[in-house]
Tab-separated table of C-alpha atoms in Angstrom:
chain	number	residue	atom	x	y	z
A	29	ILE	CA	75.917	44.766	87.559
A	30	THR	CA	76.718	42.669	90.569
A	31	THR	CA	74.681	39.789	91.913
A	32	ASN	CA	75.832	37.126	94.339
A	33	ASN	CA	79.256	38.817	94.402
A	34	ALA	CA	79.744	38.088	90.690
A	35	SER	CA	79.777	40.596	87.877
A	36	VAL	CA	77.295	39.898	85.097
A	37	ALA	CA	78.593	41.084	81.766
A	38	PRO	CA	77.594	40.069	78.275
A	39	PRO	CA	79.074	36.578	77.918
A	40	SER	CA	79.945	36.843	74.246
A	41	SER	CA	79.688	39.033	71.198
A	42	SER	CA	78.133	36.131	69.302
A	43	ILE	CA	74.926	37.102	67.588
A	44	ILE	CA	71.764	35.041	67.551
A	45	ASN	CA	69.680	36.303	64.647
A	46	ARG	CA	66.175	35.214	65.632
A	47	ASP	CA	63.903	35.466	68.627
A	48	LEU	CA	63.870	32.378	70.841
A	49	SER	CA	61.269	31.122	73.273
A	50	LEU	CA	59.866	27.894	74.694
A	51	LYS	CA	59.999	25.015	72.207
A	52	SER	CA	62.491	26.751	69.887
A	53	GLU	CA	65.128	24.377	68.555
A	54	GLY	CA	68.408	24.648	66.704
A	55	ALA	CA	72.042	25.646	66.757
A	56	ASP	CA	71.183	29.155	67.935
A	57	VAL	CA	69.362	27.731	70.965
A	58	LYS	CA	72.445	25.680	71.738
A	59	LEU	CA	74.568	28.841	71.462
A	60	LEU	CA	72.223	30.665	73.849
A	61	GLN	CA	72.452	27.771	76.307
A	62	GLU	CA	76.243	27.827	76.129
A	63	LEU	CA	76.219	31.589	76.775
A	64	LEU	CA	73.923	31.146	79.783
A	65	ILE	CA	76.096	28.359	81.178
A	66	ARG	CA	79.239	30.485	80.787
A	67	ALA	CA	77.543	33.522	82.357
A	68	ASN	CA	76.808	31.369	85.435
A	69	SER	CA	74.207	33.792	86.833
A	70	GLY	CA	73.001	31.454	89.579
A	71	PRO	CA	71.282	28.155	90.362
A	72	SER	CA	69.272	27.989	87.136
A	73	ALA	CA	72.463	28.332	85.086
A	74	LEU	CA	73.931	25.468	87.103
A	75	ALA	CA	70.846	23.353	86.391
A	76	LEU	CA	71.242	24.135	82.692
A	77	ALA	CA	74.918	23.184	82.860
A	78	LYS	CA	73.941	19.826	84.354
A	79	ALA	CA	71.326	19.272	81.630
A	80	GLY	CA	73.747	20.389	78.927
A	81	ALA	CA	73.354	22.523	75.832
A	82	THR	CA	70.854	20.424	73.907
A	83	GLY	CA	69.588	22.895	71.328
A	84	TYR	CA	66.032	22.671	72.711
A	85	PHE	CA	64.566	25.691	74.551
A	86	GLY	CA	62.702	24.105	77.440
A	87	SER	CA	61.799	25.201	80.942
A	88	ILE	CA	65.376	24.921	82.250
A	89	THR	CA	66.635	27.236	79.516
A	90	LYS	CA	63.779	29.656	80.176
A	91	THR	CA	64.494	29.899	83.914
A	92	ALA	CA	68.237	30.288	83.260
A	93	LEU	CA	67.472	33.076	80.787
A	94	ILE	CA	65.166	34.822	83.285
A	95	GLU	CA	67.904	34.582	85.911
A	96	TYR	CA	70.485	36.000	83.472
A	97	GLN	CA	68.205	38.827	82.345
A	98	ALA	CA	67.421	39.813	85.943
A	99	ALA	CA	71.108	39.810	86.878
A	100	ALA	CA	71.910	41.919	83.800
A	101	GLY	CA	69.219	44.469	84.632
A	102	ILE	CA	67.143	43.888	81.509
A	103	PRO	CA	63.484	42.761	81.450
A	104	ALA	CA	63.415	39.231	82.897
A	105	THR	CA	60.859	37.657	80.602
A	106	GLY	CA	62.498	34.368	79.631
A	107	TYR	CA	62.044	35.427	76.014
A	108	PHE	CA	65.160	35.973	73.907
A	109	GLY	CA	64.241	38.907	71.721
A	110	PRO	CA	65.558	42.294	70.615
A	111	ILE	CA	66.397	43.621	74.101
A	112	THR	CA	68.488	40.631	75.150
A	113	ARG	CA	70.021	40.344	71.684
A	114	THR	CA	71.093	44.028	71.811
A	115	TYR	CA	72.605	43.454	75.265
A	116	LEU	CA	74.764	40.621	73.931
A	117	LYS	CA	76.226	42.689	71.061
């Protein structure tokens, strides 16, 4: 899938084993943030890169995830669940 002249492919084969949403915390949130930063899907990913991978799923992570999901052609909900997890495998 191409957006902004950049190909959006799964950024890693790393597996996050639980669903993540606003206010989630932990190492798996940090991994998701690192994946979103590496995927560099647009301005929200850049904002997340500036904020850093903190391990807290806040509004910046949610908007970066929505941006990534939209670019990947999967439902852009801002929720990291089974669909996004399957895409990353």
